Every structure is written in C-alpha cells, then in structure tokens.
Coordinates of C-alpha atoms in Angstrom, one line a residue:
Chain A
M29 CA -50.3 18.3 -20.9
E30 CA -49.1 17.2 -23.3
G31 CA -45.7 16.1 -22.4
D32 CA -47.8 14.8 -19.2
R33 CA -48.6 12.1 -21.6
L34 CA -45.2 11.2 -23.2
S35 CA -42.7 11.0 -19.8
R36 CA -46.1 8.9 -18.9
I37 CA -45.9 6.8 -21.8
L38 CA -42.4 7.0 -21.1
G39 CA -42.3 6.0 -18.4
E40 CA -44.5 2.8 -18.3
L41 CA -42.1 1.5 -21.6
S42 CA -39.9 2.2 -19.0
A43 CA -40.6 -0.5 -16.7
G44 CA -39.8 -3.0 -17.9
G45 CA -36.9 -2.7 -17.3
G46 CA -33.8 -0.4 -18.7
G47 CA -31.7 -0.2 -23.0
R48 CA -34.2 -0.6 -25.3
W49 CA -37.4 -1.3 -25.5
P50 CA -38.2 -4.5 -27.1
S51 CA -41.6 -3.5 -29.8
A52 CA -43.6 -6.1 -27.8
R53 CA -43.8 -3.0 -24.9
L54 CA -44.7 -1.2 -27.5
C55 CA -48.1 -2.9 -28.3
E56 CA -49.2 -3.8 -24.3
V57 CA -47.9 0.5 -23.0
A58 CA -50.4 1.2 -25.8
R59 CA -53.5 -1.4 -24.6
E60 CA -52.6 -0.4 -21.2
I61 CA -52.5 3.4 -21.3
I62 CA -55.3 4.0 -23.8
G63 CA -57.1 1.6 -21.8
V64 CA -59.0 -0.1 -25.1
S65 CA -58.5 -4.8 -25.2
G66 CA -56.4 -4.6 -27.4
A67 CA -53.5 -2.6 -29.4
G68 CA -51.2 -3.1 -32.3
V69 CA -49.2 -1.8 -34.8
M70 CA -49.1 -2.3 -38.8
L71 CA -46.2 -1.8 -41.3
M72 CA -47.1 -0.8 -44.1
S73 CA -44.5 -1.5 -47.2
G74 CA -45.8 1.0 -50.1
D75 CA -49.2 1.4 -50.4
A76 CA -50.3 -2.1 -49.2
P77 CA -49.9 -4.1 -45.5
G78 CA -46.4 -4.9 -44.6
G79 CA -46.7 -6.9 -41.5
S80 CA -47.4 -6.6 -38.1
L81 CA -44.4 -5.1 -35.9
C82 CA -46.1 -6.2 -32.6
T83 CA -49.5 -7.0 -31.1
A84 CA -51.0 -6.8 -27.6
G85 CA -54.1 -8.1 -25.8
G86 CA -57.0 -10.8 -26.7
V87 CA -57.3 -11.3 -30.7
S88 CA -55.3 -8.4 -31.8
T89 CA -53.2 -10.4 -34.1
L90 CA -56.1 -11.9 -35.9
I91 CA -57.6 -8.2 -36.4
E92 CA -53.7 -7.8 -37.9
E93 CA -54.6 -10.6 -39.7
L94 CA -57.2 -9.6 -41.1
Q95 CA -56.3 -6.5 -42.6
Y96 CA -53.2 -7.9 -43.8
T97 CA -55.2 -10.6 -45.3
L98 CA -58.4 -8.4 -46.7
G99 CA -55.4 -5.5 -47.3
E100 CA -58.5 -3.6 -45.7
G101 CA -59.5 -2.1 -42.5
P102 CA -58.9 0.4 -40.3
C103 CA -55.3 0.2 -40.5
V104 CA -54.8 0.9 -44.0
D105 CA -57.4 4.1 -44.3
A106 CA -55.3 5.4 -41.8
F107 CA -52.3 4.8 -43.3
R108 CA -53.3 5.5 -46.4
Q109 CA -55.5 8.7 -46.3
D110 CA -53.2 10.0 -43.2
R111 CA -55.6 10.8 -40.8
V112 CA -57.2 9.3 -37.8
V113 CA -59.9 6.5 -38.1
L114 CA -62.6 6.2 -35.7
E115 CA -65.7 3.3 -36.1
P116 CA -66.8 3.0 -32.3
D117 CA -69.6 0.9 -33.2
L118 CA -68.2 -1.6 -35.5
A119 CA -71.8 -4.0 -35.8
H120 CA -73.5 -1.3 -36.8
P121 CA -71.7 2.1 -38.2
G122 CA -72.9 5.0 -39.7
T123 CA -71.1 4.2 -42.6
P124 CA -70.8 0.8 -44.5
R125 CA -67.3 0.0 -44.9
W126 CA -64.4 -3.0 -45.0
L127 CA -67.4 -4.8 -46.3
A128 CA -65.2 -8.0 -46.1
F129 CA -63.3 -7.3 -42.9
T130 CA -65.9 -6.0 -40.5
P131 CA -68.0 -9.3 -40.3
Q132 CA -65.3 -11.2 -39.7
A133 CA -63.7 -8.5 -36.7
V134 CA -67.3 -8.8 -35.5
E135 CA -67.6 -11.9 -35.4
A136 CA -64.2 -12.3 -33.5
G137 CA -65.5 -10.3 -31.0
V138 CA -64.6 -6.2 -31.5
R139 CA -66.8 -4.0 -30.9
A140 CA -65.1 -0.8 -31.9
M141 CA -62.2 0.4 -33.5
F142 CA -59.5 2.8 -33.5
A143 CA -56.2 3.6 -36.1
F144 CA -53.6 6.4 -36.0
P145 CA -51.7 7.1 -38.6
V146 CA -47.2 6.3 -37.5
Q147 CA -45.5 9.3 -39.3
V148 CA -42.8 12.2 -38.0
G149 CA -44.1 15.3 -39.7
A150 CA -44.4 13.9 -43.5
V151 CA -43.0 10.4 -42.7
R152 CA -45.5 8.0 -43.2
L153 CA -45.2 4.3 -41.1
G154 CA -48.2 2.6 -40.8
A155 CA -50.4 2.8 -38.5
L156 CA -52.4 1.9 -34.7
N157 CA -54.9 0.0 -34.0
L158 CA -56.8 0.1 -31.0
Y159 CA -60.0 -1.9 -30.5
R160 CA -62.5 -2.5 -28.1
D161 CA -65.4 -5.2 -27.0
G162 CA -67.4 -2.7 -26.3
P163 CA -69.1 -0.3 -28.9
G164 CA -68.6 3.5 -28.3
P165 CA -66.0 6.8 -28.6
L166 CA -62.6 7.3 -26.5
T167 CA -62.3 9.5 -24.4
D168 CA -60.8 13.0 -25.0
D169 CA -58.3 11.9 -22.9
Q170 CA -57.8 8.9 -24.6
H171 CA -57.1 10.1 -27.8
A172 CA -54.7 11.9 -26.8
D173 CA -53.2 9.7 -25.3
A174 CA -53.0 7.5 -28.8
L175 CA -51.8 10.6 -31.2
V176 CA -48.9 10.9 -28.2
M177 CA -48.1 6.7 -28.6
A178 CA -48.4 6.8 -32.1
D179 CA -46.0 9.6 -32.3
V180 CA -43.6 8.0 -29.8
I181 CA -43.8 4.8 -32.2
A182 CA -43.1 6.2 -35.3
R183 CA -39.5 8.0 -33.2
W184 CA -38.7 3.6 -32.6
V185 CA -38.7 2.5 -35.7
L186 CA -36.9 5.3 -37.2
D187 CA -34.1 5.2 -34.2
V188 CA -34.0 1.6 -34.2
Q189 CA -33.4 1.9 -38.1
T190 CA -31.4 4.6 -37.8
H191 CA -28.4 2.3 -36.0
A192 CA -28.8 -0.9 -39.1
P193 CA -26.5 -0.9 -41.7
T194 CA -26.9 0.6 -44.5
G195 CA -28.9 -1.9 -47.3
T196 CA -30.7 -4.4 -43.9
M197 CA -32.7 -4.2 -41.5
A198 CA -33.4 -3.0 -38.0
Q199 CA -32.1 -6.2 -35.5
E200 CA -35.1 -5.5 -33.9
L201 CA -37.7 -5.5 -36.4
E202 CA -36.0 -8.2 -38.6
Q203 CA -36.8 -10.3 -35.0
D204 CA -40.4 -8.8 -33.5
A205 CA -41.7 -7.6 -36.5
D206 CA -44.5 -10.0 -38.6
F207 CA -43.6 -9.4 -42.4
H208 CA -45.3 -12.8 -43.1
F209 CA -42.3 -14.3 -45.1
V210 CA -44.5 -16.8 -45.0
V211 CA -46.7 -15.5 -47.8
H212 CA -43.9 -14.4 -50.2
N213 CA -41.7 -18.3 -50.6
A214 CA -46.1 -19.4 -51.1
A215 CA -46.4 -16.5 -54.1
G216 CA -42.9 -17.7 -55.4
A217 CA -44.2 -21.3 -55.3
V218 CA -48.0 -20.8 -56.6
S219 CA -46.4 -18.3 -59.0
V220 CA -43.9 -22.0 -60.7
Q221 CA -47.3 -24.2 -59.9
L222 CA -50.2 -21.6 -62.4
G223 CA -46.9 -19.8 -64.6
V224 CA -48.2 -16.4 -63.7
S225 CA -46.3 -13.5 -62.5
I226 CA -45.8 -13.1 -59.0
T227 CA -48.5 -9.8 -58.0
E228 CA -51.0 -13.0 -60.0
A229 CA -49.9 -15.7 -57.4
L230 CA -50.2 -13.3 -54.4
I231 CA -54.1 -13.1 -55.9
R232 CA -54.4 -16.3 -56.5
L233 CA -53.4 -16.9 -52.4
R234 CA -55.4 -14.4 -51.1
A235 CA -58.8 -15.5 -52.9
H236 CA -58.0 -18.6 -52.0
A237 CA -57.5 -17.2 -47.7
F238 CA -60.9 -15.6 -49.0
G239 CA -63.4 -17.9 -50.4
N240 CA -62.7 -20.5 -47.6
D241 CA -62.8 -18.0 -44.7
L242 CA -59.3 -19.2 -44.0
P243 CA -56.0 -16.8 -42.9
L244 CA -53.6 -15.6 -45.6
R245 CA -51.2 -17.2 -43.1
E246 CA -52.2 -20.7 -43.0
V247 CA -53.0 -21.2 -47.2
A248 CA -49.7 -19.8 -47.1
E249 CA -48.1 -22.2 -44.9
D250 CA -50.5 -25.4 -46.8
V251 CA -48.5 -24.7 -49.6
V252 CA -45.4 -24.6 -48.0
A253 CA -45.5 -27.9 -46.0
R254 CA -46.8 -29.1 -49.8
R255 CA -50.4 -30.2 -48.7
L256 CA -52.0 -27.4 -50.8
R257 CA -51.1 -26.6 -54.8
F258 CA -52.4 -24.2 -57.4
Q259 CA -52.8 -25.8 -60.7
Chain W
M3 CA -48.2 49.8 -39.8
T4 CA -46.6 50.5 -36.0
R5 CA -43.5 49.5 -35.4
E6 CA -45.3 46.4 -33.1
A7 CA -47.3 45.6 -36.3
D8 CA -44.6 45.2 -38.6
V9 CA -42.9 42.8 -35.8
V10 CA -46.2 40.7 -35.4
Q11 CA -47.0 39.8 -39.5
S12 CA -43.0 39.2 -39.9
L13 CA -43.2 36.8 -37.4
V14 CA -46.5 35.1 -38.8
E15 CA -44.8 34.8 -42.4
L16 CA -42.3 33.6 -41.3
A17 CA -43.9 31.2 -39.1
T18 CA -46.0 30.6 -42.2
T19 CA -43.9 29.5 -44.7
L20 CA -42.6 26.7 -41.8
V21 CA -46.0 25.1 -43.8
D22 CA -44.6 21.9 -46.0
D23 CA -41.9 22.4 -48.2
Y24 CA -41.2 25.7 -48.2
D25 CA -37.5 26.1 -49.2
V26 CA -35.5 27.3 -47.3
V27 CA -32.9 30.3 -49.2
D28 CA -36.7 31.7 -48.7
L29 CA -37.1 32.0 -46.0
L30 CA -33.6 33.6 -45.3
T31 CA -33.8 35.7 -48.2
G32 CA -37.1 36.7 -46.1
L33 CA -35.2 37.2 -42.5
A34 CA -33.1 39.3 -44.2
D35 CA -35.1 41.4 -45.7
R36 CA -37.5 42.3 -43.0
C37 CA -33.9 43.5 -40.8
V38 CA -33.5 46.1 -43.0
S39 CA -37.4 47.1 -43.7
V40 CA -38.5 47.2 -40.2
L41 CA -35.3 46.8 -38.1
G42 CA -33.6 49.6 -39.7
A43 CA -30.8 47.5 -40.5
A44 CA -29.2 49.3 -43.7
A45 CA -28.2 45.4 -44.8
A46 CA -28.5 41.8 -43.7
G47 CA -27.1 38.5 -44.7
V48 CA -26.7 35.1 -43.2
M49 CA -24.9 32.5 -43.5
L50 CA -25.1 28.5 -42.5
A51 CA -23.1 25.8 -41.3
S52 CA -22.1 23.1 -44.5
S53 CA -21.4 19.7 -44.1
D54 CA -18.2 20.1 -44.1
G55 CA -18.4 22.1 -41.3
G56 CA -17.2 25.7 -42.7
L57 CA -20.2 28.5 -43.8
R58 CA -21.5 29.3 -46.3
L59 CA -23.2 31.9 -47.7
V60 CA -27.0 32.0 -48.3
A61 CA -29.2 34.7 -48.4
S62 CA -28.5 38.7 -49.0
S63 CA -30.8 41.8 -48.7
S64 CA -28.9 43.8 -51.0
D65 CA -25.7 43.3 -53.3
A66 CA -23.6 44.9 -51.9
M67 CA -24.1 42.6 -48.9
R68 CA -23.2 40.0 -50.7
V69 CA -19.7 41.1 -52.2
L70 CA -19.4 42.0 -47.9
E71 CA -20.1 38.6 -46.9
L72 CA -17.9 36.8 -49.5
F73 CA -15.3 38.6 -48.6
E74 CA -16.1 37.4 -44.8
L75 CA -15.3 34.2 -46.0
Q76 CA -12.6 34.8 -48.0
A77 CA -10.5 36.3 -45.6
Q78 CA -11.7 34.2 -43.2
E79 CA -12.8 37.4 -40.3
G80 CA -15.7 39.0 -39.6
P81 CA -18.4 39.3 -37.2
C82 CA -20.4 36.3 -38.5
L83 CA -18.2 34.3 -38.6
D84 CA -17.6 34.8 -35.1
A85 CA -20.9 34.5 -34.0
F86 CA -20.5 31.5 -35.5
R87 CA -18.1 30.5 -34.0
T88 CA -18.6 31.6 -30.3
G89 CA -22.5 30.7 -30.9
V90 CA -22.9 34.6 -28.7
P91 CA -24.4 38.0 -30.3
V92 CA -21.1 39.9 -31.7
E93 CA -21.4 43.3 -32.3
Q94 CA -18.3 45.9 -33.1
Q95 CA -19.9 50.0 -33.1
D96 CA -18.1 52.3 -35.3
L97 CA -15.8 49.9 -37.4
H98 CA -12.1 51.2 -37.7
A99 CA -10.1 50.8 -41.2
G100 CA -7.0 48.9 -40.9
S101 CA -8.1 47.9 -37.6
G102 CA -10.0 46.1 -35.4
R103 CA -11.1 42.7 -34.3
W104 CA -10.8 43.0 -38.1
P105 CA -8.9 44.7 -40.3
R106 CA -9.7 43.4 -43.7
F107 CA -13.0 42.7 -42.9
S108 CA -13.6 46.7 -41.4
T109 CA -12.0 48.4 -45.2
V110 CA -14.3 46.9 -46.7
A111 CA -16.9 47.2 -44.9
L112 CA -16.6 51.3 -44.5
E113 CA -15.9 51.1 -48.4
A114 CA -19.3 49.7 -49.1
G115 CA -20.6 52.3 -46.8
F116 CA -21.0 50.2 -43.6
Q117 CA -20.0 52.4 -40.0
S118 CA -20.6 49.4 -37.5
A119 CA -21.4 45.2 -37.6
L120 CA -23.7 43.3 -35.5
A121 CA -24.0 39.2 -35.8
L122 CA -26.1 36.8 -34.1
P123 CA -26.3 34.0 -33.6
L124 CA -28.1 30.8 -35.7
R125 CA -28.9 28.0 -32.2
L126 CA -30.8 26.3 -31.4
R127 CA -29.6 24.8 -27.0
E128 CA -26.5 24.1 -28.0
K129 CA -26.1 24.3 -32.3
T130 CA -25.3 26.5 -33.9
I131 CA -26.0 26.4 -37.5
G132 CA -25.0 29.6 -38.8
A133 CA -24.7 33.1 -38.2
L134 CA -27.1 36.0 -39.1
N135 CA -25.2 39.6 -39.5
L136 CA -26.2 43.6 -39.6
V137 CA -24.8 46.7 -40.1
S138 CA -25.7 50.5 -40.5
A139 CA -24.6 53.3 -41.6
E140 CA -24.5 54.7 -38.4
R141 CA -22.5 54.2 -35.9
T142 CA -23.6 52.2 -34.2
P143 CA -25.5 48.9 -35.1
M144 CA -29.2 48.9 -33.5
D145 CA -30.9 49.4 -30.8
D146 CA -31.0 47.1 -27.6
S147 CA -34.9 46.4 -28.6
N148 CA -34.5 46.1 -32.2
V149 CA -30.9 43.6 -31.3
L150 CA -34.1 41.4 -29.2
V151 CA -36.8 41.2 -32.3
A152 CA -33.4 40.5 -35.1
Q153 CA -32.5 37.2 -32.4
A154 CA -36.5 36.1 -32.0
F155 CA -36.8 36.1 -36.6
A156 CA -33.4 34.3 -36.1
D157 CA -34.2 31.4 -33.5
L158 CA -37.6 30.8 -35.1
A159 CA -35.9 30.3 -38.8
T160 CA -33.8 28.6 -37.2
I161 CA -36.1 26.1 -35.4
S162 CA -38.0 25.9 -38.7
I163 CA -34.3 24.4 -40.6
L164 CA -33.8 21.8 -37.7
Q165 CA -37.3 21.4 -38.1
Q166 CA -37.2 20.6 -41.3
R167 CA -33.5 18.4 -41.9
A168 CA -35.0 16.4 -39.5
T169 CA -37.5 15.1 -41.7
V170 CA -35.2 14.7 -44.2
E171 CA -33.3 12.7 -42.1
A172 CA -36.4 10.4 -41.3
Q173 CA -37.6 10.6 -44.7
Q174 CA -34.0 9.4 -45.7
V175 CA -34.5 6.3 -43.1
N176 CA -38.0 5.1 -43.5
E177 CA -36.4 5.2 -47.5
Q178 CA -34.1 2.0 -46.3
L179 CA -36.3 0.4 -44.3
A180 CA -38.4 -0.2 -47.8
H181 CA -36.3 -0.9 -49.5
A182 CA -34.2 -3.1 -46.9
L183 CA -38.0 -4.7 -46.6
T184 CA -38.1 -5.2 -50.4
S185 CA -35.2 -6.7 -51.1
R186 CA -35.8 -9.6 -48.0
I187 CA -38.7 -10.1 -49.9
V188 CA -37.8 -10.3 -53.3
I189 CA -35.6 -12.9 -51.8
E190 CA -38.6 -14.7 -49.8
Q191 CA -40.1 -15.3 -53.0
A192 CA -37.1 -16.6 -55.3
K193 CA -37.0 -18.9 -52.5
G194 CA -40.4 -19.5 -53.1
V195 CA -39.7 -20.1 -56.9
V196 CA -37.1 -22.6 -56.6
F197 CA -38.9 -24.4 -53.6
E198 CA -41.2 -25.3 -56.7
R199 CA -38.9 -26.0 -59.1
A200 CA -36.4 -28.0 -57.9
G201 CA -38.2 -30.0 -55.4
V202 CA -36.0 -28.5 -52.1
D203 CA -37.3 -27.2 -48.8
M204 CA -36.7 -23.9 -48.0
S205 CA -34.0 -24.1 -46.2
E206 CA -32.0 -24.9 -49.2
A207 CA -33.6 -23.2 -52.1
F208 CA -31.8 -20.3 -50.0
S209 CA -28.7 -22.3 -50.3
R210 CA -28.7 -23.2 -54.2
L211 CA -29.6 -19.2 -54.4
R212 CA -26.8 -17.8 -52.0
G213 CA -24.3 -20.8 -54.0
Y214 CA -25.4 -19.3 -57.9
A215 CA -24.7 -15.6 -56.5
R216 CA -21.6 -16.5 -54.9
S217 CA -20.2 -19.0 -58.0
H218 CA -21.5 -15.9 -60.3
N219 CA -20.0 -12.9 -58.1
L220 CA -24.1 -11.0 -58.0
H221 CA -25.9 -9.7 -55.8
L222 CA -28.0 -12.0 -53.9
T223 CA -30.8 -9.6 -54.7
D224 CA -30.3 -9.4 -59.0
V225 CA -30.3 -13.1 -58.5
A226 CA -33.8 -13.2 -56.9
R227 CA -35.1 -11.3 -59.4
S228 CA -34.1 -13.0 -62.4
A229 CA -35.0 -16.4 -60.4
I230 CA -38.9 -14.6 -60.3
D231 CA -38.1 -13.1 -64.1
G232 CA -37.6 -16.6 -65.5
T233 CA -34.4 -14.8 -66.8
L234 CA -32.5 -17.8 -65.8
D235 CA -31.2 -20.8 -67.6
P236 CA -33.3 -23.7 -66.4
G237 CA -30.4 -25.9 -64.6
A238 CA -29.7 -23.2 -62.5
W239 CA -31.0 -24.7 -59.2
D240 CA -29.5 -27.5 -59.4
P241 CA -27.1 -28.5 -56.6
A242 CA -23.7 -26.2 -56.9
P243 CA -21.0 -28.1 -58.3
P244 CA -18.7 -29.1 -55.4
S245 CA -15.9 -26.9 -56.0
A246 CA -18.6 -23.8 -56.2
R247 CA -19.4 -24.9 -52.9
P248 CA -18.7 -22.4 -49.9

C-alpha cells in the first residue's frame, strides 16, 4: 500500500523529465497527487521559518510569506511540535489559534490548512503545507499520500545537500529555495539606522510589516531601495 | 517458558531497543546473551566492521569468549572473519588443535573448552557489517532450527544498526545545511550594515566585505560577524586602495 503510493509519487515526479527533479516539481506533484488547491514547503532555520523550498497553486506563495512574516501558522506548529497539524475549517476553527495568521489567510481565500513535518527519523527539516479553498477534512487517502510526500521531500533535501561541497548549501537549494535574503540585508541596514542589534532590527521590521499590513519582504525591499528608513 | 515463547520474547525485546536512542553495544550484548540463554550456545560474540574495513569486537557473552575473539582478530583467522568476508554462514564441527581451516584459532578454542564453532554474517542485502560468532561445548555447534533463529536475531540487529547509521548521517547533512544557511544569512546581514554605513549598494557592499577579508587574510563569515558587531575599525569599509583590489 505504502509502496504503491511511493511509486505513484516517484512516477509523477519523474514525468517532468529525467535526472534530478527541480524543487518546484515537489510542490506541483504534492498539489496534484494529494488533490488540494495549493502546496508549499517551508524549510526551518533553528526554530523559525528560514525559507520556502517551493510553492504551487493559487495563493500558496502568500501563505508561505505570511507564515514567514508572522512567525506563526500551521507549518511552524507542525515543525515545532513535531506532529501533523490539521485545520479543516480555518474560518470557524474549533480552537482559535494563529491570531495574526488566520484572518489574513481567510481573507486570501484559504478555508482549510494541513501541515506535515518534513523529517527523516529524528532529523527535522521543515514542513509541507497544504491548503484548500473549501472547508473540510482530508480523506484518509489524502492524509496517507501527504505523509509519503513529506518523506520524499525530506529525502530530496538531504540527498541534494549530501552532494554539496563542505560548508556550502547545495546549488539546487541556493537557486530554487527562497531564503528571503533581502530581509537579512534590510535587518543589517536597520540595525545601523537605529543603533540596535540585528535581532532587534528584525523585530522592528516585522512590527512595521504587521502594523502596515505588508509582507515583510516588501518592507525589506523598500529599505534596500532606500525608500524607507527607520530612525 | 517454552522455547517458542522465549524466541518471540527475545525478538520483541530486541525490537524494542530500536526505539529512539539505543546503544549499539547494549543491543549487541543482548543479542549475544540471548544466543546463550535461548539457543543454548556455550558462548557468543559479535564483531562489527569499523570505518577502515577491519573487524572490531563489540560484545561477548563471557570473558572466555572475549579472549577467544580477540585472539581471532590478532591471528586474523577464524569463523567470524570468514563469515564477514564471504557474507555467508560458516560452520566448523569438531575443531582439531593445530589443524583444519583455522589451526591457531582451533587450538585456543579447544583450550577454552569449545568443541565447535558457527559464525553468521550481520548482513542486509549486499552489505555485510559484521558477524555473530557462536561456540559450543559439543562437537556440533547448533541444530538447524536454532541456526535459523540466530540468523533472525542477527538480521534484526543488522537492520537496527543500519537504521541508526542512516539517522546519524541525515543529522550530519542537516547540520551542514543549517551551518551553510547561517553563514549565508550573516553575510547578507553584514552587506546591509556596510550598505548603510558606507552608503553603497548591496553588490558594492559585498565587494568591500570580500576585499577586507582577502586583504586581511580572514574568513568572509568572520569579517561579516565583526561588521555586524561593529568591532571593525570605522574606516574598514572605505574603498580598498588599488593594491588591495583583486
């Protein structure tokens, strides 16, 4: 049974062409095979969102970006709590959670969210995010597919990184994943502008983004273009 | 308890050791002990291949067995070594001092009171990672049904060891990735610092960081950290003199 799922997923991944699959293919296949509106893979850095490996479908980029900006959401919980996070009715959740994330996700048209840890054994890398534009739970079949897909993604990341020269990030990750480097550029600049630490500068950037209802990336781009200064 | 119940319980106990952070030595000592208590071997021992490809003694059910296996490694002859090299079970009934396949091993084994020996590979598909050694005070080492059970114990131990190694490797790769990402982030932050202090664009900020690292023979990441801490001299980000330029 699990073997069938795995071969179906691997077959689908290879359908795009031979050789190593680009990371974008991982999210596309997750979305198609599991049958949801969108999919995204968040890689974590320490305990916080580090970047997006890929996104596919509708507003999935926005969903990833929201979780990155706010530092909360289903995939952050899935990673930190090391478990599957299921929210079949985001607009009317059983337990209110993600107070900043939820209203914005609902406004973007997301009605259900599911996050699966991306890990190999005890080695945790991030989480696979799935969302749907209608409410309702995943079927058992979709759930099982998502678990296998998360496993394939974890092995893909470790496999490409295994072949990277020591001290460097695999080229596939460097090129395809989005680690929001512009946000770190901006944090450096803002730390000088305000005479504060980088950590403090990041908090100020996040607060500005949240207060003005803007993605963190947009705020960072304004700083780097010298359109915005923090004094 | 019946033998069957003993075997089942042993398999269950060996399988439980696979959970979380078990110790390979504990696992293999348990394996050796069970070969004695459940399968009636006089003694048992386990050897594992090390990174240089040679075998190392990891567990023994008794001191006499430990001495015998250390001798086997020193003399470079004996059932464990053969099972490891060939990947198939090796059996020697009725050992004779100073003769047979392993003349020196046989002499020492007989002195310790062992009359026969059997070694089973710790093997998964084409990969052999070590061997399980069983000795008996009788002239025949073990009946066939017990050999099958011993091989099942050995297979379980093999799978658990390979599984644990894969996890350790994954951990290392993940740490390398985390390290590479952190270095990269520190450099991006430092670019932002120089961008602001020197009033240059990001790509020029990077050139100056790299220029400073080269001319002072420092790692880029260390220079980046100093830039963020503000521990570099204020003039550090001025355009480098032509001679220091690459």
